[in-house]
Each structure stands twice: as C-alpha cells, then as structure tokens.
Short mmCIF file of C-alpha atoms in Angstrom, two decimals:
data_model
loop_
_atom_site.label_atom_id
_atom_site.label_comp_id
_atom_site.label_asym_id
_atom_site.label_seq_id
_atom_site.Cartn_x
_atom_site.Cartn_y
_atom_site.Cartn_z
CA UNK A 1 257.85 -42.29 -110.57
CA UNK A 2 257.38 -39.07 -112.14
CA UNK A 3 255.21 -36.57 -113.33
CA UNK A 4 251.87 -37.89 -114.06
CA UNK A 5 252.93 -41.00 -113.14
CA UNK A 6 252.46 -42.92 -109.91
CA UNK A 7 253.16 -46.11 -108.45
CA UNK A 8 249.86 -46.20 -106.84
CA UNK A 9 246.65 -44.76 -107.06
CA UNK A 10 243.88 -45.31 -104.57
CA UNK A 11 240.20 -44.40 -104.96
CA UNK A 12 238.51 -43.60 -101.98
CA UNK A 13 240.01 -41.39 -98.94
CA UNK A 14 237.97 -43.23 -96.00
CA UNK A 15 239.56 -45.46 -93.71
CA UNK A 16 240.80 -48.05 -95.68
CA UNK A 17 242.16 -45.89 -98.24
CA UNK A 18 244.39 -43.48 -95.96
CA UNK A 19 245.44 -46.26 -94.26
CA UNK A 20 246.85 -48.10 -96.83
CA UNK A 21 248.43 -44.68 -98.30
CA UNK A 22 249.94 -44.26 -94.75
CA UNK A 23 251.41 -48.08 -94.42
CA UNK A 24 253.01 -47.93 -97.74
CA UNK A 25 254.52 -44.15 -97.47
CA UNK A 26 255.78 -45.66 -93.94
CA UNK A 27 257.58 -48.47 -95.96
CA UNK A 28 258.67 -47.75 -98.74
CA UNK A 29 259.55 -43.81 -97.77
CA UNK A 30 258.65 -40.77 -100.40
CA UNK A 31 260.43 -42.35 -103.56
CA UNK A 32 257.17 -44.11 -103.76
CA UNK A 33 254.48 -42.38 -105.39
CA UNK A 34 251.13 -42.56 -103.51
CA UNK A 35 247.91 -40.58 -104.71
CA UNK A 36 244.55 -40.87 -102.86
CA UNK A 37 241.77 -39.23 -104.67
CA UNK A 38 238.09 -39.06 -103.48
CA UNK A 39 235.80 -35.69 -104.19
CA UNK A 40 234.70 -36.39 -100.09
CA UNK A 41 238.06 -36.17 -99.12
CA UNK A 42 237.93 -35.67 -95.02
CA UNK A 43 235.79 -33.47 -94.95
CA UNK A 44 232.23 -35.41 -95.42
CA UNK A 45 233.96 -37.78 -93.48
CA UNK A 46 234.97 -35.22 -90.54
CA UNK A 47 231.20 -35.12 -89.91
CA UNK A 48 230.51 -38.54 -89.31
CA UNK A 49 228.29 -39.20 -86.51
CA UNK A 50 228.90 -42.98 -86.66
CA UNK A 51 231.46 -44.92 -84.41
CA UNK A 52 233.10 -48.11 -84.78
CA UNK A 53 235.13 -51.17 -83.37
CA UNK A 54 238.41 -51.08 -83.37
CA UNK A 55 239.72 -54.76 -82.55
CA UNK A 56 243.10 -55.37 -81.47
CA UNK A 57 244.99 -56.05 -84.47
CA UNK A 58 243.36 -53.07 -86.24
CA UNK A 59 244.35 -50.91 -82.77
CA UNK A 60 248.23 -52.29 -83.68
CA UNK A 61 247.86 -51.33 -86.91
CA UNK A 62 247.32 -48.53 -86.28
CA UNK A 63 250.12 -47.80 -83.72
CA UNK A 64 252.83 -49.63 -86.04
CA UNK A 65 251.90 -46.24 -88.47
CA UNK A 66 252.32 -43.92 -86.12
CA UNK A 67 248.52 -43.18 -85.95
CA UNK A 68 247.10 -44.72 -82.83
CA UNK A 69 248.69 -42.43 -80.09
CA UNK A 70 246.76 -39.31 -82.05
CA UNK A 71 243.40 -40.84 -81.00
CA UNK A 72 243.61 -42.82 -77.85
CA UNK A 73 242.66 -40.29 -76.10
CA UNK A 74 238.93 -40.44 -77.96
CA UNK A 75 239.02 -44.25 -77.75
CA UNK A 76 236.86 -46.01 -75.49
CA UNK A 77 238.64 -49.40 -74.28
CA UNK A 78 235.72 -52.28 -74.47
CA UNK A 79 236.14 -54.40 -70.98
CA UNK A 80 233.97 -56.69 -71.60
CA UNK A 81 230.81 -58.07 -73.74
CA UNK A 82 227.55 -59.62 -72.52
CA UNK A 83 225.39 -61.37 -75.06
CA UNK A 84 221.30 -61.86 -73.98
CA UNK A 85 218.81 -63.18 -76.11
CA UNK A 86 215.21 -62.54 -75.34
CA UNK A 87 211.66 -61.35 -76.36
CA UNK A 88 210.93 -57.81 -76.73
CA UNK A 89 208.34 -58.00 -74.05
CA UNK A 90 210.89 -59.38 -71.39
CA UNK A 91 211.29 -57.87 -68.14
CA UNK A 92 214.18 -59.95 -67.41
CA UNK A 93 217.10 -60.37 -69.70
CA UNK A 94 219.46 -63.73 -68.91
CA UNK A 95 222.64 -63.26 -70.09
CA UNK A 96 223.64 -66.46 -71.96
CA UNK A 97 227.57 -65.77 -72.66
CA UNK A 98 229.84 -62.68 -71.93
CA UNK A 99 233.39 -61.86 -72.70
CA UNK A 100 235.92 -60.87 -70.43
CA UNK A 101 239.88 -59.69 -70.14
CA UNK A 102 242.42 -58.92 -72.37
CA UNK A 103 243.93 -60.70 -75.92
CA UNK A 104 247.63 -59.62 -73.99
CA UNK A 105 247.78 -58.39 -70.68
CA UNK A 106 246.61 -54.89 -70.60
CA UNK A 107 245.13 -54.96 -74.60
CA UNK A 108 241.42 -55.03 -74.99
CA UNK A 109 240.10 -56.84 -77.64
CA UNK A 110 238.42 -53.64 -78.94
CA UNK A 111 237.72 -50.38 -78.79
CA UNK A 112 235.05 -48.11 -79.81
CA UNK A 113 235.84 -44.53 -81.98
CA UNK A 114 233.99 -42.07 -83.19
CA UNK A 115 234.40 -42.01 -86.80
CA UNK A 116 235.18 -38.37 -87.19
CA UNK A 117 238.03 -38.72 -84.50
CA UNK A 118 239.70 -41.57 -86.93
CA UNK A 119 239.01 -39.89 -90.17
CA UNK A 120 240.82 -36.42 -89.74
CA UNK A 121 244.01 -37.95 -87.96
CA UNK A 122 244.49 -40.31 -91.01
CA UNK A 123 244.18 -37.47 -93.13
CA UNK A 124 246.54 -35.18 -91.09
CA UNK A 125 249.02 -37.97 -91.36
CA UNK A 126 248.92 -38.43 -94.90
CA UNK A 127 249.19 -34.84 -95.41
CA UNK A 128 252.46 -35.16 -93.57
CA UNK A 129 253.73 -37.75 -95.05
CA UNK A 130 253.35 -35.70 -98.15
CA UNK A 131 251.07 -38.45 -99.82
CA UNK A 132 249.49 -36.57 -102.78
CA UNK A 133 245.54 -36.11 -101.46
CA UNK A 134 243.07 -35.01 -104.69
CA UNK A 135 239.52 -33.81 -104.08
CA UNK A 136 238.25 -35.80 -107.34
CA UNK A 137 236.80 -38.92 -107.69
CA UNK A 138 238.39 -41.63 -110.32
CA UNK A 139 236.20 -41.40 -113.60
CA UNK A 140 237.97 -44.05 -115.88
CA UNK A 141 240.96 -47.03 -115.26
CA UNK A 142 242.30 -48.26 -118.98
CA UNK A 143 244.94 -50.88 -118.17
CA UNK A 144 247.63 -51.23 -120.86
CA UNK A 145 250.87 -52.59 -120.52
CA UNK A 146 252.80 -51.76 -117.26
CA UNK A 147 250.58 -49.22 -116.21
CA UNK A 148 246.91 -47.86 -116.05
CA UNK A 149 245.93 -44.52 -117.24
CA UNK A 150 242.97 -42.93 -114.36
CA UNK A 151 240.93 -40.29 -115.47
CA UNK A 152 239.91 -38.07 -112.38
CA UNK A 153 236.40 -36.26 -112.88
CA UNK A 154 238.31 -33.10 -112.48
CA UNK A 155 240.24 -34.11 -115.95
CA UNK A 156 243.37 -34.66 -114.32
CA UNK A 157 245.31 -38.15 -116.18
CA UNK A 158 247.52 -40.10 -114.41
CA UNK A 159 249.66 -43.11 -115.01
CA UNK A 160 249.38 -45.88 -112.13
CA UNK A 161 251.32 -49.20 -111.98
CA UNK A 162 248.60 -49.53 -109.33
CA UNK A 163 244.80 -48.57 -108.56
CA UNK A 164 243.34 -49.45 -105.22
CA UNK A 165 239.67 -49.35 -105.32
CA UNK A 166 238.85 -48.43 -102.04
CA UNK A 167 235.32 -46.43 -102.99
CA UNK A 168 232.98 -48.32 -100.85
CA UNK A 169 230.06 -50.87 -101.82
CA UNK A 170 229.07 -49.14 -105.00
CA UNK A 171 232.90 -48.92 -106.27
CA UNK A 172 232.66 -46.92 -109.65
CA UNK A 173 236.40 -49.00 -110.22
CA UNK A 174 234.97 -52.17 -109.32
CA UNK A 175 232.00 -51.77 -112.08
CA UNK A 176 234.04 -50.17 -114.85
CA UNK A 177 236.39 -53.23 -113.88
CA UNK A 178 233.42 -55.26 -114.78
CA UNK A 179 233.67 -57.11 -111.39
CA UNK A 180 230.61 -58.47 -110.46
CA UNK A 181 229.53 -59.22 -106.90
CA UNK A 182 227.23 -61.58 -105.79
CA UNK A 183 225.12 -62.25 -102.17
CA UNK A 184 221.60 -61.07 -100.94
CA UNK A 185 219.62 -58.18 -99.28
CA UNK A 186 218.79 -59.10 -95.68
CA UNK A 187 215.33 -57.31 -95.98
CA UNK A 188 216.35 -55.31 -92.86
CA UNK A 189 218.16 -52.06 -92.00
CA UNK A 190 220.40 -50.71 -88.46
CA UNK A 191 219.03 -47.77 -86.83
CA UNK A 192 222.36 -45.87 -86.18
CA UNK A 193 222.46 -43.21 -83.55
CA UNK A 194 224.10 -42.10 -80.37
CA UNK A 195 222.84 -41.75 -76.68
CA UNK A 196 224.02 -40.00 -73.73
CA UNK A 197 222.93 -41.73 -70.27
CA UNK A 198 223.01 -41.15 -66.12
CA UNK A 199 225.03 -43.96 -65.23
CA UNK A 200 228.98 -45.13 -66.36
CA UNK A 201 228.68 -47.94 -68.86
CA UNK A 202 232.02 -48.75 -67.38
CA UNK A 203 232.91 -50.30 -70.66
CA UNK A 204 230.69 -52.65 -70.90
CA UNK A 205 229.18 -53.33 -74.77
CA UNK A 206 225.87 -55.50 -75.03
CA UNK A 207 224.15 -57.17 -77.58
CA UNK A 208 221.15 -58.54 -77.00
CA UNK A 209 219.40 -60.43 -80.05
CA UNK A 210 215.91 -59.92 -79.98
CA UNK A 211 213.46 -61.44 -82.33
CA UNK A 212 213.88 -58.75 -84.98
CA UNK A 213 217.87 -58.71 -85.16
CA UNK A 214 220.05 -57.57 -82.83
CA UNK A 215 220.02 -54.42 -80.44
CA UNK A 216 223.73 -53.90 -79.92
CA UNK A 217 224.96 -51.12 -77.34
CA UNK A 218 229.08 -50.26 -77.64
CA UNK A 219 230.35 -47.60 -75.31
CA UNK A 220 231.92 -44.65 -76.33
CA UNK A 221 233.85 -42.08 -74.20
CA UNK A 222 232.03 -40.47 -71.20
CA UNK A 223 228.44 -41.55 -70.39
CA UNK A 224 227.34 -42.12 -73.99
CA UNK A 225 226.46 -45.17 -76.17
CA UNK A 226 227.00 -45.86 -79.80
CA UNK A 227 223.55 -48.17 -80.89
CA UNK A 228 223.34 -50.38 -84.01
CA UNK A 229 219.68 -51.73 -83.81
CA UNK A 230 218.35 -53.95 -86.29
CA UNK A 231 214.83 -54.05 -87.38
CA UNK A 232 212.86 -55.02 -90.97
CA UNK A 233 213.49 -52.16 -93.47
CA UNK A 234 209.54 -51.56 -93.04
CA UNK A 235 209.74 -51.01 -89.30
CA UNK A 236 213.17 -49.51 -89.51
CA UNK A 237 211.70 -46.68 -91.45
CA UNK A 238 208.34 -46.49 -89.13
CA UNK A 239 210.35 -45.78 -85.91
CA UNK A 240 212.73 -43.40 -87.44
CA UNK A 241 210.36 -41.48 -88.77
CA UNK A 242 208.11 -41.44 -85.12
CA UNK A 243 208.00 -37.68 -83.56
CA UNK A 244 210.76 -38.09 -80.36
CA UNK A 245 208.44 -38.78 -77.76
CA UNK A 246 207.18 -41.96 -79.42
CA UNK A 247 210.80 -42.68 -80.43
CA UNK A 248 212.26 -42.73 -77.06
CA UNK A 249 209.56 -45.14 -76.03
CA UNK A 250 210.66 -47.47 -78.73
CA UNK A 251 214.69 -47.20 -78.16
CA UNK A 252 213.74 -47.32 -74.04
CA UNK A 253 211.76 -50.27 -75.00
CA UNK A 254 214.82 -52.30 -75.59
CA UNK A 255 217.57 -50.47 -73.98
CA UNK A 256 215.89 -50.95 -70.62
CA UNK A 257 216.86 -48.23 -67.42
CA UNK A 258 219.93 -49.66 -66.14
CA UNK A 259 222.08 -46.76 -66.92
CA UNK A 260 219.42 -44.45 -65.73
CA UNK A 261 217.89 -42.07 -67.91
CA UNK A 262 218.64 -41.67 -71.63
CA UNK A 263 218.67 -39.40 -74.70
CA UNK A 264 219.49 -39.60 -78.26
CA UNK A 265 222.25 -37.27 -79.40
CA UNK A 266 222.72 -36.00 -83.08
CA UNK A 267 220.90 -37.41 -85.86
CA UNK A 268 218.93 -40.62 -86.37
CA UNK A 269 220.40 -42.41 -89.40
CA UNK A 270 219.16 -45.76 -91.50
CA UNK A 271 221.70 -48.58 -93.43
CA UNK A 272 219.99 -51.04 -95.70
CA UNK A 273 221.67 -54.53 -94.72
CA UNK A 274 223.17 -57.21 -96.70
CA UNK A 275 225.94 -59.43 -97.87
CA UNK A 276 228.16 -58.86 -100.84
CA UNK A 277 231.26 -59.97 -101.95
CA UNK A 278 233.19 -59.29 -105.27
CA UNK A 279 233.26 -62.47 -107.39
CA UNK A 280 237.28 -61.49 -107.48
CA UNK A 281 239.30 -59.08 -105.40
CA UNK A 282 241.75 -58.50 -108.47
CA UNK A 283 241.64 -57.41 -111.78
CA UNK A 284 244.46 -56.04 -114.52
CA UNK A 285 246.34 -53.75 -112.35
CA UNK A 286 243.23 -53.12 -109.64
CA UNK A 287 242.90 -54.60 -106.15
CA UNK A 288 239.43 -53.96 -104.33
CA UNK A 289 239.73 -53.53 -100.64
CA UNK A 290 237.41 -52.68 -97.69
CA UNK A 291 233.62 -52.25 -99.16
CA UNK A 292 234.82 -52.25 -102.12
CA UNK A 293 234.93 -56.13 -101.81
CA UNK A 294 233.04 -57.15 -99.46
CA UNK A 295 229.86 -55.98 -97.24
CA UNK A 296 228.96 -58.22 -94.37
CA UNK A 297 225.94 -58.10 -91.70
CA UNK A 298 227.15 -55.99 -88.27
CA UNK A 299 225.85 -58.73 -86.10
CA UNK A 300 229.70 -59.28 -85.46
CA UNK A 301 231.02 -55.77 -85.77
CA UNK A 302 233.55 -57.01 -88.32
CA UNK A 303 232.88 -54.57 -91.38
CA UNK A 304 235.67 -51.83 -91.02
CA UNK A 305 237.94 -54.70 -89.51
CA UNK A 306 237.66 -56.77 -92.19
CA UNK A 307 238.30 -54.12 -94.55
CA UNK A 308 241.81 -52.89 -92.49
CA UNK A 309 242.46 -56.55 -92.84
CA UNK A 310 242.82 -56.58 -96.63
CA UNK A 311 244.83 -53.13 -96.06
CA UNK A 312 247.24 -54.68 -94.31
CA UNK A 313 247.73 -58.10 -96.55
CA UNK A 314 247.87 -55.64 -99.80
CA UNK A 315 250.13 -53.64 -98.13
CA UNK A 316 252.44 -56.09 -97.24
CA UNK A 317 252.06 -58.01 -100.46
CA UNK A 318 252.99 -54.67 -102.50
CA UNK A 319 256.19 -53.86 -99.89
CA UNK A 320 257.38 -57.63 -100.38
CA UNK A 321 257.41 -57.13 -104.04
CA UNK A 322 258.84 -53.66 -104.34
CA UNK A 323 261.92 -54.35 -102.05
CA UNK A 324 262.75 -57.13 -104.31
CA UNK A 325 262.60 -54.69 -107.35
CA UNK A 326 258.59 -56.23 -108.81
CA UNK A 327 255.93 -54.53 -110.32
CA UNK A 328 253.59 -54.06 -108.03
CA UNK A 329 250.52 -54.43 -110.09
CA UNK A 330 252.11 -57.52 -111.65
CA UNK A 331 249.26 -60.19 -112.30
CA UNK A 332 251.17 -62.64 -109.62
CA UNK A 333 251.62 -59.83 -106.95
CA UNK A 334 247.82 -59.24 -107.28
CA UNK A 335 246.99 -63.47 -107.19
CA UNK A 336 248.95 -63.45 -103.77
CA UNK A 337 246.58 -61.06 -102.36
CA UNK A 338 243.48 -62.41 -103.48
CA UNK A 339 244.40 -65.60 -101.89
CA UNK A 340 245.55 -64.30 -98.40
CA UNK A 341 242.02 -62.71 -98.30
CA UNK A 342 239.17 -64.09 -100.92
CA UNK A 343 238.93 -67.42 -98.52
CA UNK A 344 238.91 -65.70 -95.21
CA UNK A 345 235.96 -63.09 -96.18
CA UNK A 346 233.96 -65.42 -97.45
CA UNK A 347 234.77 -67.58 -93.98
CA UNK A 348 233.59 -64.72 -92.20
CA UNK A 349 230.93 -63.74 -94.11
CA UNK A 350 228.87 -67.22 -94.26
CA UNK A 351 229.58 -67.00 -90.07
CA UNK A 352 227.91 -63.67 -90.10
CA UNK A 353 224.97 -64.45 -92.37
CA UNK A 354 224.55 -67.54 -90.08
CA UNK A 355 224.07 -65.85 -86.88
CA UNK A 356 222.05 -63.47 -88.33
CA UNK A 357 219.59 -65.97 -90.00
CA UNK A 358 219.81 -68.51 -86.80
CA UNK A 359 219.23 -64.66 -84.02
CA UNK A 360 216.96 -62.67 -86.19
CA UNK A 361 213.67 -65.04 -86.27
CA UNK A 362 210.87 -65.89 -83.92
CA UNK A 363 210.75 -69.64 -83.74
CA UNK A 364 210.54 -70.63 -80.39
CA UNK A 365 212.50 -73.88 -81.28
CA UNK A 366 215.55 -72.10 -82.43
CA UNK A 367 215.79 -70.00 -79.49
CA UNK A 368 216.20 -73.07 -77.38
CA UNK A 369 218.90 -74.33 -79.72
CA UNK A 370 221.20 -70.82 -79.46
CA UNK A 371 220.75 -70.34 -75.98
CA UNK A 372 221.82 -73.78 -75.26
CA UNK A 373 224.75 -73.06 -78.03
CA UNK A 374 225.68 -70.01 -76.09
CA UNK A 375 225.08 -71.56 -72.65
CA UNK A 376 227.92 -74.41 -73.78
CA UNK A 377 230.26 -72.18 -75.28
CA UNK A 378 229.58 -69.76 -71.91
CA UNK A 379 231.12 -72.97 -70.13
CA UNK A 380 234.24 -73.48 -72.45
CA UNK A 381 236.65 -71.23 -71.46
CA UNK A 382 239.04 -72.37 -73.73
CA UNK A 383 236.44 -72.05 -76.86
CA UNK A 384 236.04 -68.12 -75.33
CA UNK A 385 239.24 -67.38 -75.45
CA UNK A 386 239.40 -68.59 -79.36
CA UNK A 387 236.50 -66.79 -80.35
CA UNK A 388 237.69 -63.29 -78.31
CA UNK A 389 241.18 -63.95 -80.56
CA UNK A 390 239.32 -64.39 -83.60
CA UNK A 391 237.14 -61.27 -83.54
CA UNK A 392 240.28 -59.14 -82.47
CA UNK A 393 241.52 -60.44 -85.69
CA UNK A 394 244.73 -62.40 -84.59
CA UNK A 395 243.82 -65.88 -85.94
CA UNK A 396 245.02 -67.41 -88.83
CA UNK A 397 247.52 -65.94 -91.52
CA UNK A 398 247.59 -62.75 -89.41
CA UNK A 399 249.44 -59.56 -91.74
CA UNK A 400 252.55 -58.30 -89.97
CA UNK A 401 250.96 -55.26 -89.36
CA UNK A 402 247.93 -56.71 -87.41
CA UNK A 403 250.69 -58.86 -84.96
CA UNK A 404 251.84 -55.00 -84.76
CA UNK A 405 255.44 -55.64 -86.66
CA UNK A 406 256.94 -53.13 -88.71
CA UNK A 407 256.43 -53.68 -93.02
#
C-alpha cells in the first residue's frame, strides 16, 4: 500500500495492539502496511504500576516475535499456586488445592510482569520494525468498498483494508461500529497495588477466596508482591480511602505474616468489575480484539491472556489470507476469526463468572460444596494437569503462535 493507504490500521497501542503490529510486520515483512495509533501511545502506559500473568503460550508468543528475551530478565517465573478458602477471621488457612511443575520441562505455566517492563519493549520493537506509531486516537471508520477511510483526531485520513479495534472496554471503534455488548456489573471492584516484604516468596502465587472475593497474591521480582483483592465497590472505596495506618491493618488482615513484615509500594488503585462481551467480534472491515471484546472477572487471571489469544488467531487468520493473495478485511477472512474465538470467550467467561458467583458469597453451605470440589480435584492429578494446560492457554484450537511456531 501507499500513501495514505494501509493494509491495516489498529486502534489502541497497549498490549494487544503492538503485539499484533509486531506478529504481522514479523510475517508478512515491511511491504505490509501497519499503523498503530493511540494519543497514550507508550508513554501513559510506561507508567503503569500494574503487573500481570503471563501464561505459557502468551510467554511463546512472545519469544516467536522476538520480544520475550528483552524482558525475561523482569519476569518473575510462577512455581507454583496454592488456593485456600476461608473466613476473614481465620487464624488458620487450609489449603484445599495447589499447583505444581512445569506445562514442558523447564516452562512455567506463568509468569508475572510489570506492566511498564512489557509496554516499552513492544513499543521499541515496533519502532524497529518501522511499524508506523501515531500519537492520535481514531475519531471516525466509514467502510466503503475495499477499504475504510479512519479519521485520526489529529485530522490525519487514512485508507485501511483493515481496522483493529484494540482501544480497550470503552472502544470508540466498537460504538461507532454500532457493536453492542452485553453482560453485568459484578457490584465489586480489585484493590490493585504492590508490596514489598522480609521474606522470598520463592515464587509462590496464592489466592485465597475469602467471603468477599478473592485476595490473590502473584510474585513479582525480588521480595515484592503484585495484589488483586476483591471487595464490594462500597468497601473497596472505604479501605482505599483509610489514612495508611488503618490501611495496613486491613491488607495485613488478609495477607497474614508469613513473609514477615510488609509495605505497600506506589499507589493504591481501584477497577470496577464485570463481564462484557461484544455481541460480535466483526464488523465491515473491523475486528475487536483484547478489551475491546471482551472483559472478564480476574478470579482466573485470564484478561490480558485472553486478549493475546485473539491477537494471535487474527494474526494468523490475516497471514493465511494474505500469502494466498486475499483481502484481508474480506467479510469471510473476518467470519473465520470470529469463530476461532467468539465460542471460546464466552467458554471462559461463563467459567469465570461461575467461580466468582460460587467463591465470593457467605453461605456456609456453599463453602462445604467448593472445598469438597477443590479437595477432589486436589486428588486428581490427571484433572490438575488439564486445568494447569488450560490456564497456560494450550488447550483446544491453540494459534500457531501460542504452540510457539513461526506465522
């Protein structure tokens, strides 16, 4: 393409959207126009406080485009998982199931990265790929024809065969695409925030579900924690909002003295929780990707997988049909997407709401129930393994990139 024209245009410059800009300039090499715009453009993003999972196929991703080696030295390998559930009030914890070894010798099934870490070698990659980054968010998508025409707020026009939306939950493409989205509010919201401790974690992440949602703790390099901790959007805003002294007593409270003293480090951040999913993935020459598409409850930690799941299907689906000389934003190019990854989101999140509605209650009754759930699948090591596989992502219709196999 040339010009003001490009083959594809993607909206959003977070993870999903460099990534995809990445795996396609990888595949289909420079003669294949790629344009990421997004007014945040790295560096909002560089200052993210937040971490995340990294399962395995999302880790081999991610070393299949030449980005993984850049940031494994930030990367905290998770060696193993312990799941309690419990009152608040409980001295003693039991720990009713917990996850241990390796998808392939000498893999984890995850590991935990600072979001900033991720962010700003993405974005030195595309830059050297030459992708074509713009600091301006996507106004306006007219389909017509062959093409779109996308109006950036900086009054830039461009012609796209193409446009990703990859602009998060409240996708400006998605709505002018008049996609709706349907789902529910949870009526709760994760605490986000980082802690340094005495002890080694030793790479150990814990979730313990406590009557109010779940308190998760996922290790991050050196003698810190990344916490997600759930709580009603009513309390959630109470205990942020509690002068430090009174908030350490809450966050000790359920993160117990195990690993010795602790201390919160940066800032103290609130997410409203829910689940949302586009009523379609596709429309006339737009694909929705990441949160775009779907937002599910962190109970699993499967959000930003999930998302570099539908990266890697689209990005397959769009190399498939331009080696064989297709449009790429051809209606039946589009319908092959949406199939590989409409069923498996919703799949995944009707598992999520599930835990979250059987974990985050105080019925006495269905405690019993879980913990002999857990305790049963705790004695199945065959069902452990299955369930270790799945949340690293390498069941099903895996993507090539996810089995780590070059597009």
């Amino acid at each position: 393409m040339t010009g003001n024209s490009v083959d594809v245009l993607i909206g959003g410059g977070g993870f999903a959207g460099l990534t995809l800009a990445i795996a396609l300039r990888e595949a289909l090499g420079p003669s294949f126009a790629v344009t990421v715009a997004d007014p945040a453009l790295v560096a909002n993003y560089a200052k993210d406080e937040r971490a995340s999972a990294i399962v395995a196929g999302a880790r081999r991703l991610y070393a299949t485009i030449g980005v993984w080696d850049a940031v494994a030295a930030q990367a905290q390998p998770i060696l193993d998982m312990v799941v309690t559930d419990s009152k608040l009030g409980d001295a003693v914890r039991p720990v009713f199931l917990a996850f241990s070894g390796d998808v392939e010798p000498g893999e984890p099934f995850a590991h935990m990265i600072e979001n900033r870490y991720l962010v700003e070698v993405l974005a030195a990659k595309a830059k050297a790929c030459g992708i074509d980054l713009r600091s301006s968010a996507v106004r306006k998508v007219n389909p017509d024809g062959d093409a779109a025409t996308v109006e950036l707020a900086d009054g830039a026009v461009l012609r796209a065969r193409l446009v990703v939306a990859a602009d998060g939950a409240r996708s400006a493409i998605r709505e002018g695409a008049g996609i709706s989205v349907h789902g529910w509010d949870y009526g709760q919201s994760a605490i986000v925030i980082n802690v340094g401790h005495e002890r080694d974690h030793e790479g150990r992440a814990e979730e313990h579900f406590l009557p109010a949602g779940p308190f998760a703790m996922l290790p991050l390099k050196g003698r810190r924690c990344s916490i997600v901790w759930t709580e009603s959007k009513r309390d959630a805003e109470r205990i942020v909002a509690l002068p430090d002294d009174a908030f350490h007593a809450e966050l000790e409270q359920r993160f117990k003295l195990k690993l010795g003293e602790i201390k919160v480090l940066g800032a103290r951040r609130v997410h409203p929780l829910g689940f949302f999913v586009a009523r379609s993935f596709i429309a006339k020459r737009i694909a929705l990707i990441g949160d775009a598409a779907h937002v599910i409850h962190p109970i699993a930690g499967q959000g930003l997988n999930m998302g570099l799941k539908d990266v890697a299907a689209l990005a397959e689906v769009i190399v498939d049909a331009a080696r064989l000389g297709l449009d790429p934003g051809a209606a039946h190019v589009l319908e092959r997407y949406q199939r590989w990854r409409r069923f498996d989101t919703m799949t995944m999140g009707i598992a999520t709401d599930g835990l979250n509605r059987l974990f985050s209650n105080r019925s006495d009754i269905l405690r019993v129930v879980r913990d002999v759930g857990l305790g049963l699948v705790e004695r199945i090591p065959n069902l452990k393994r299955l369930m270790i596989r799945e949340a690293a992502g390498l069941v099903g219709e895996v993507p090539k990139l996810l089995r780590g196999e070059v597009l």
